[in-house]
Amino acid sequence: SNAWIAKSTLGFKGKDIKVSNKANDLLDFIDNLEGVWVIQKYIENPMLVEGRKFDIRTWHVVTAYSDTKLKVYTYDEGVLRVSSKRYQNANFDDDIMHITNNAIQQDHQDYGKSERDNLLDFRQFDEILKKKRFPDGKRLTVANHVLPEINKIVITTLRSISDWLLPQPCQAYQILGYDFVITEDGNVRLLEVNLTPGTSNDLVAKMVADMVALTIDSEFPDPNNNAADSQNNGTSCDKSMQRDETNNGFQYVGEISTN
């Protein structure tokens, strides 16, 4: 049906989004609203959970440990945001069917009936993947396929704007929310990147603690910790490279530099 999706760069919580296979509908929608817009190809063949569309939200921290280099970390947990209605490659005006954002789904009568808050975690996703048969016979897991592909995409997107990202003040950091969809043949596709991402209630406490440990604690070490005293030699940027990443949910996945 050759559907496309228009999104406002100022939108959030699933607002100001239009899916259509008619160019005039998209243009009329954009002309009636303000701001800058992105139009991208709508992925019409998503993998489904019990016949319903889902997307994947992951979180990534980018830290500046020198003015010319950034480190990128991926949180080891993510969530699947699942639609309340069965998917059809049609009825593009039906936001519940096509837009999986929780703020859109929570108004539907079937919200929460199949999953609590219409969310699945990566452990549950692995169980779904075990039963899934993709066209070429490949078997996927979160660890061996989904997260590696996500990390490749994250690094690629950040490197594509490295001239804009760098230089940065040493010790600057940012958390980003990436949204992905998996196609019915098992390919991971980027939907969008969010600068102020929401998270699930189950993950937020540990995620924030891990982010603080990764980005702030190393700069304000415990004065009673002798190990911390050994990090006080050298510049602040040097110290930031000595962060303790043991048992932290944010795992290092790559580096962005101007070189």
mmCIF file of C-alpha atoms in Angstrom:
data_model
loop_
_atom_site.group_PDB
_atom_site.id
_atom_site.type_symbol
_atom_site.label_atom_id
_atom_site.label_comp_id
_atom_site.label_asym_id
_atom_site.label_seq_id
_atom_site.Cartn_x
_atom_site.Cartn_y
_atom_site.Cartn_z
ATOM 1 C CA SER A 1 0.000 0.000 0.000
ATOM 2 C CA ASN A 2 3.113 2.254 0.094
ATOM 3 C CA ALA A 3 2.296 3.964 3.397
ATOM 4 C CA TRP A 4 4.365 6.788 4.877
ATOM 5 C CA ILE A 5 4.441 8.419 8.308
ATOM 6 C CA ALA A 6 4.752 12.119 9.177
ATOM 7 C CA LYS A 7 6.060 13.186 12.584
ATOM 8 C CA SER A 8 6.591 16.549 14.198
ATOM 9 C CA THR A 9 10.077 17.133 15.629
ATOM 10 C CA LEU A 10 8.276 18.892 18.499
ATOM 11 C CA GLY A 11 5.880 16.000 19.165
ATOM 12 C CA PHE A 12 5.937 13.664 22.136
ATOM 13 C CA LYS A 13 3.821 10.862 23.640
ATOM 14 C CA GLY A 14 2.648 9.812 20.179
ATOM 15 C CA LYS A 15 1.116 13.175 19.359
ATOM 16 C CA ASP A 16 1.174 14.874 15.949
ATOM 17 C CA ILE A 17 1.731 11.684 13.956
ATOM 18 C CA LYS A 18 0.006 10.773 10.711
ATOM 19 C CA VAL A 19 0.178 7.492 8.804
ATOM 20 C CA SER A 20 -1.199 7.370 5.273
ATOM 21 C CA ASN A 21 -0.695 5.898 1.836
ATOM 22 C CA LYS A 22 -2.000 9.109 0.260
ATOM 23 C CA ALA A 23 0.463 11.939 -0.297
ATOM 24 C CA ASN A 24 -2.209 14.636 -0.167
ATOM 25 C CA ASP A 25 -3.358 13.458 3.262
ATOM 26 C CA LEU A 26 0.162 13.798 4.623
ATOM 27 C CA LEU A 27 0.706 17.215 3.050
ATOM 28 C CA ASP A 28 -2.627 18.533 4.306
ATOM 29 C CA PHE A 29 -1.828 17.266 7.790
ATOM 30 C CA ILE A 30 1.545 19.011 7.826
ATOM 31 C CA ASP A 31 0.220 22.267 6.367
ATOM 32 C CA ASN A 32 -2.304 22.601 9.186
ATOM 33 C CA LEU A 33 0.292 22.410 11.956
ATOM 34 C CA GLU A 34 3.423 24.346 12.875
ATOM 35 C CA GLY A 35 7.000 23.192 13.314
ATOM 36 C CA VAL A 36 9.502 21.068 11.425
ATOM 37 C CA TRP A 37 8.368 17.684 10.159
ATOM 38 C CA VAL A 38 9.945 14.387 9.248
ATOM 39 C CA ILE A 39 8.354 12.071 6.683
ATOM 40 C CA GLN A 40 9.689 8.532 6.541
ATOM 41 C CA LYS A 41 8.665 5.223 5.039
ATOM 42 C CA TYR A 42 6.183 3.395 7.219
ATOM 43 C CA ILE A 43 7.249 -0.183 7.971
ATOM 44 C CA GLU A 44 4.259 -2.192 6.826
ATOM 45 C CA ASN A 45 5.545 -5.696 7.605
ATOM 46 C CA PRO A 46 6.315 -5.653 11.345
ATOM 47 C CA MET A 47 6.810 -8.747 13.443
ATOM 48 C CA LEU A 48 3.670 -9.222 15.550
ATOM 49 C CA VAL A 49 2.890 -10.431 19.071
ATOM 50 C CA GLU A 50 -0.398 -12.340 19.054
ATOM 51 C CA GLY A 51 -1.301 -10.469 15.889
ATOM 52 C CA ARG A 52 -0.502 -7.049 17.347
ATOM 53 C CA LYS A 53 2.200 -4.570 16.395
ATOM 54 C CA PHE A 54 4.950 -3.635 18.854
ATOM 55 C CA ASP A 55 8.018 -1.469 18.955
ATOM 56 C CA ILE A 56 11.129 -1.707 21.139
ATOM 57 C CA ARG A 57 12.348 1.124 23.387
ATOM 58 C CA THR A 58 15.999 1.053 24.441
ATOM 59 C CA TRP A 59 18.081 3.541 26.420
ATOM 60 C CA HIS A 60 21.609 4.741 25.758
ATOM 61 C CA VAL A 61 23.958 7.067 27.618
ATOM 62 C CA VAL A 62 26.528 9.127 25.743
ATOM 63 C CA THR A 63 29.379 10.558 27.824
ATOM 64 C CA ALA A 64 32.141 12.998 26.886
ATOM 65 C CA TYR A 65 35.400 11.809 28.404
ATOM 66 C CA SER A 66 37.416 14.301 26.360
ATOM 67 C CA ASP A 67 36.421 17.230 24.172
ATOM 68 C CA THR A 68 36.926 15.082 21.054
ATOM 69 C CA LYS A 69 35.670 11.652 22.136
ATOM 70 C CA LEU A 70 32.364 10.236 23.324
ATOM 71 C CA LYS A 71 31.652 6.864 24.928
ATOM 72 C CA VAL A 72 28.349 5.146 24.179
ATOM 73 C CA TYR A 73 26.564 2.772 26.564
ATOM 74 C CA THR A 74 23.432 0.657 26.093
ATOM 75 C CA TYR A 75 21.155 -0.305 28.959
ATOM 76 C CA ASP A 76 20.827 -4.064 29.161
ATOM 77 C CA GLU A 77 17.045 -4.000 29.630
ATOM 78 C CA GLY A 78 14.438 -2.664 27.234
ATOM 79 C CA VAL A 79 10.704 -2.837 26.763
ATOM 80 C CA LEU A 80 8.321 -3.845 24.008
ATOM 81 C CA ARG A 81 5.350 -1.497 23.702
ATOM 82 C CA VAL A 82 2.452 -3.496 22.283
ATOM 83 C CA SER A 83 -0.703 -2.323 20.547
ATOM 84 C CA SER A 84 -4.131 -3.070 21.994
ATOM 85 C CA LYS A 85 -5.565 -4.064 18.594
ATOM 86 C CA ARG A 86 -4.682 -6.635 15.964
ATOM 87 C CA TYR A 87 -2.570 -5.248 13.144
ATOM 88 C CA GLN A 88 -3.747 -4.747 9.582
ATOM 89 C CA ASN A 89 -1.794 -3.133 6.768
ATOM 90 C CA ALA A 90 -4.738 -0.784 6.296
ATOM 91 C CA ASN A 91 -6.954 1.541 8.340
ATOM 92 C CA PHE A 92 -4.105 3.996 8.695
ATOM 93 C CA ASP A 93 -6.271 6.482 10.585
ATOM 94 C CA ASP A 94 -6.493 3.980 13.446
ATOM 95 C CA ASP A 95 -3.804 5.230 15.842
ATOM 96 C CA ILE A 96 -4.382 2.392 18.305
ATOM 97 C CA MET A 97 -3.471 -0.161 15.649
ATOM 98 C CA HIS A 98 -0.431 1.638 14.258
ATOM 99 C CA ILE A 99 1.081 3.817 17.024
ATOM 100 C CA THR A 100 2.248 1.794 20.017
ATOM 101 C CA ASN A 101 3.158 4.699 22.290
ATOM 102 C CA ASN A 102 1.745 4.104 25.764
ATOM 103 C CA ALA A 103 0.110 7.542 25.893
ATOM 104 C CA ILE A 104 -1.979 6.567 22.854
ATOM 105 C CA GLN A 105 -2.742 3.005 23.928
ATOM 106 C CA GLN A 106 -3.880 3.778 27.471
ATOM 107 C CA ASP A 107 -7.144 5.309 26.231
ATOM 108 C CA HIS A 108 -8.293 2.072 24.587
ATOM 109 C CA GLN A 109 -10.708 -0.294 26.300
ATOM 110 C CA ASP A 110 -8.389 -3.274 25.810
ATOM 111 C CA TYR A 111 -5.335 -1.530 27.262
ATOM 112 C CA GLY A 112 -3.583 -3.801 29.752
ATOM 113 C CA LYS A 113 -5.704 -6.876 29.006
ATOM 114 C CA SER A 114 -2.931 -8.924 27.405
ATOM 115 C CA GLU A 115 0.118 -7.407 29.146
ATOM 116 C CA ARG A 116 0.444 -5.163 32.183
ATOM 117 C CA ASP A 117 0.581 -1.613 30.791
ATOM 118 C CA ASN A 118 0.903 -3.163 27.307
ATOM 119 C CA LEU A 119 4.596 -3.772 28.023
ATOM 120 C CA LEU A 120 6.850 -6.818 27.682
ATOM 121 C CA ASP A 121 10.422 -7.102 28.950
ATOM 122 C CA PHE A 122 13.386 -8.696 27.177
ATOM 123 C CA ARG A 123 13.001 -11.989 29.064
ATOM 124 C CA GLN A 124 9.426 -12.278 27.799
ATOM 125 C CA PHE A 125 10.583 -11.253 24.336
ATOM 126 C CA ASP A 126 13.116 -14.087 24.290
ATOM 127 C CA GLU A 127 10.318 -16.542 25.024
ATOM 128 C CA ILE A 128 8.373 -15.149 22.055
ATOM 129 C CA LEU A 129 11.429 -15.365 19.806
ATOM 130 C CA LYS A 130 11.958 -19.026 20.735
ATOM 131 C CA LYS A 131 8.609 -19.856 19.140
ATOM 132 C CA LYS A 132 9.043 -17.597 16.108
ATOM 133 C CA ARG A 133 10.041 -19.095 12.770
ATOM 134 C CA PHE A 134 11.465 -16.551 10.382
ATOM 135 C CA PRO A 135 11.362 -17.115 6.596
ATOM 136 C CA ASP A 136 15.004 -18.185 6.241
ATOM 137 C CA GLY A 137 14.848 -20.455 9.281
ATOM 138 C CA LYS A 138 17.051 -18.289 11.476
ATOM 139 C CA ARG A 139 16.536 -18.313 15.222
ATOM 140 C CA LEU A 140 16.891 -15.026 17.088
ATOM 141 C CA THR A 141 17.484 -14.042 20.689
ATOM 142 C CA VAL A 142 17.779 -10.619 22.251
ATOM 143 C CA ALA A 143 21.447 -11.180 23.127
ATOM 144 C CA ASN A 144 22.684 -12.729 19.881
ATOM 145 C CA HIS A 145 20.801 -10.613 17.360
ATOM 146 C CA VAL A 146 18.483 -7.867 18.584
ATOM 147 C CA LEU A 147 20.828 -5.948 20.887
ATOM 148 C CA PRO A 148 23.904 -6.289 18.609
ATOM 149 C CA GLU A 149 21.886 -4.888 15.692
ATOM 150 C CA ILE A 150 20.512 -2.107 17.888
ATOM 151 C CA ASN A 151 24.030 -1.189 19.030
ATOM 152 C CA LYS A 152 25.264 -1.017 15.427
ATOM 153 C CA ILE A 153 22.436 1.351 14.557
ATOM 154 C CA VAL A 154 23.022 3.523 17.632
ATOM 155 C CA ILE A 155 26.726 3.925 16.840
ATOM 156 C CA THR A 156 25.992 4.616 13.171
ATOM 157 C CA THR A 157 23.427 7.333 13.949
ATOM 158 C CA LEU A 158 25.738 9.077 16.413
ATOM 159 C CA ARG A 159 28.709 8.922 14.066
ATOM 160 C CA SER A 160 26.554 10.409 11.320
ATOM 161 C CA ILE A 161 26.222 13.602 13.401
ATOM 162 C CA SER A 162 29.667 13.581 15.044
ATOM 163 C CA ASP A 163 30.477 16.998 13.552
ATOM 164 C CA TRP A 164 27.467 18.371 15.414
ATOM 165 C CA LEU A 165 28.078 16.440 18.644
ATOM 166 C CA LEU A 166 31.756 17.288 18.977
ATOM 167 C CA PRO A 167 33.503 19.040 20.573
ATOM 168 C CA GLN A 168 31.692 18.686 23.897
ATOM 169 C CA PRO A 169 32.641 19.951 27.370
ATOM 170 C CA CYS A 170 34.414 17.199 29.244
ATOM 171 C CA GLN A 171 32.015 15.326 31.582
ATOM 172 C CA ALA A 172 28.884 16.211 29.577
ATOM 173 C CA TYR A 173 26.424 13.347 29.221
ATOM 174 C CA GLN A 174 23.014 12.625 27.692
ATOM 175 C CA ILE A 175 20.531 9.777 27.913
ATOM 176 C CA LEU A 176 18.742 8.910 24.677
ATOM 177 C CA GLY A 177 15.717 6.732 23.972
ATOM 178 C CA TYR A 178 15.805 4.791 20.700
ATOM 179 C CA ASP A 179 12.699 3.177 19.193
ATOM 180 C CA PHE A 180 12.947 0.191 16.856
ATOM 181 C CA VAL A 181 10.686 -2.222 15.037
ATOM 182 C CA ILE A 182 11.553 -5.755 13.939
ATOM 183 C CA THR A 183 10.219 -6.770 10.555
ATOM 184 C CA GLU A 184 8.494 -10.106 9.966
ATOM 185 C CA ASP A 185 11.733 -11.411 8.424
ATOM 186 C CA GLY A 186 13.780 -10.516 11.536
ATOM 187 C CA ASN A 187 15.454 -7.258 10.515
ATOM 188 C CA VAL A 188 15.863 -4.485 13.098
ATOM 189 C CA ARG A 189 14.776 -1.054 11.830
ATOM 190 C CA LEU A 190 15.188 2.335 13.517
ATOM 191 C CA LEU A 191 12.027 4.381 14.032
ATOM 192 C CA GLU A 192 13.264 7.448 15.915
ATOM 193 C CA VAL A 193 15.565 8.871 18.590
ATOM 194 C CA ASN A 194 14.223 10.719 21.637
ATOM 195 C CA LEU A 195 16.185 13.315 23.615
ATOM 196 C CA THR A 196 13.918 13.177 26.681
ATOM 197 C CA PRO A 197 12.817 9.544 26.802
ATOM 198 C CA GLY A 198 10.298 8.114 29.204
ATOM 199 C CA THR A 199 10.859 4.746 30.822
ATOM 200 C CA SER A 200 8.884 2.038 32.560
ATOM 201 C CA ASN A 201 8.132 2.155 36.274
ATOM 202 C CA ASP A 202 9.892 -1.182 36.738
ATOM 203 C CA LEU A 203 13.182 0.065 35.291
ATOM 204 C CA VAL A 204 13.462 3.719 36.221
ATOM 205 C CA ALA A 205 14.964 3.394 39.723
ATOM 206 C CA LYS A 206 17.894 1.159 38.774
ATOM 207 C CA MET A 207 18.399 2.890 35.436
ATOM 208 C CA VAL A 208 18.784 6.298 37.064
ATOM 209 C CA ALA A 209 21.084 4.863 39.752
ATOM 210 C CA ASP A 210 23.258 3.200 37.105
ATOM 211 C CA MET A 211 23.389 6.373 35.026
ATOM 212 C CA VAL A 212 24.432 8.428 38.060
ATOM 213 C CA ALA A 213 27.102 5.863 38.930
ATOM 214 C CA LEU A 214 28.405 6.001 35.377
ATOM 215 C CA THR A 215 28.393 9.770 34.889
ATOM 216 C CA ILE A 216 28.481 11.563 38.252
ATOM 217 C CA ASP A 217 29.798 9.324 41.021
ATOM 218 C CA SER A 218 33.210 9.058 39.378
ATOM 219 C CA GLU A 219 33.532 12.842 39.558
ATOM 220 C CA PHE A 220 32.521 13.013 43.236
ATOM 221 C CA PRO A 221 34.247 9.965 44.760
ATOM 222 C CA ASP A 222 33.675 8.865 48.328
ATOM 223 C CA PRO A 223 36.465 10.556 50.376
ATOM 224 C CA ASN A 224 36.566 7.502 52.653
ATOM 225 C CA ASN A 225 37.278 5.214 49.722
ATOM 226 C CA ASN A 226 41.023 4.701 49.332
ATOM 227 C CA ALA A 227 40.521 3.392 45.800
ATOM 228 C CA ALA A 228 38.886 6.690 44.900
ATOM 229 C CA ASP A 229 41.952 8.593 46.146
ATOM 230 C CA SER A 230 44.077 6.825 43.561
ATOM 231 C CA GLN A 231 41.946 8.378 40.843
ATOM 232 C CA ASN A 232 42.675 11.919 41.948
ATOM 233 C CA ASN A 233 45.849 12.114 39.875
ATOM 234 C CA GLY A 234 45.601 13.629 36.431
ATOM 235 C CA THR A 235 42.904 15.683 34.778
ATOM 236 C CA SER A 236 39.184 15.293 35.343
ATOM 237 C CA CYS A 237 38.894 13.822 31.871
ATOM 238 C CA ASP A 238 41.560 11.251 32.706
ATOM 239 C CA LYS A 239 39.611 10.213 35.782
ATOM 240 C CA SER A 240 36.410 9.802 33.868
ATOM 241 C CA MET A 241 38.034 7.058 31.826
ATOM 242 C CA GLN A 242 38.482 5.055 35.050
ATOM 243 C CA ARG A 243 34.791 4.647 35.798
ATOM 244 C CA ASP A 244 33.807 1.395 37.481
ATOM 245 C CA GLU A 245 31.364 -0.199 35.056
ATOM 246 C CA THR A 246 31.092 -3.489 36.964
ATOM 247 C CA ASN A 247 27.495 -4.555 37.577
ATOM 248 C CA ASN A 248 26.210 -1.419 35.856
ATOM 249 C CA GLY A 249 23.220 -1.945 33.576
ATOM 250 C CA PHE A 250 24.740 0.444 31.027
ATOM 251 C CA GLN A 251 27.253 -1.534 28.990
ATOM 252 C CA TYR A 252 29.924 0.068 26.817
ATOM 253 C CA VAL A 253 29.248 -0.437 23.097
ATOM 254 C CA GLY A 254 31.482 1.991 21.244
ATOM 255 C CA GLU A 255 33.211 5.318 20.809
ATOM 256 C CA ILE A 256 32.551 8.411 18.735
ATOM 257 C CA SER A 257 35.464 10.682 17.887
ATOM 258 C CA THR A 258 36.528 13.416 15.513
ATOM 259 C CA ASN A 259 39.441 11.353 14.258
#
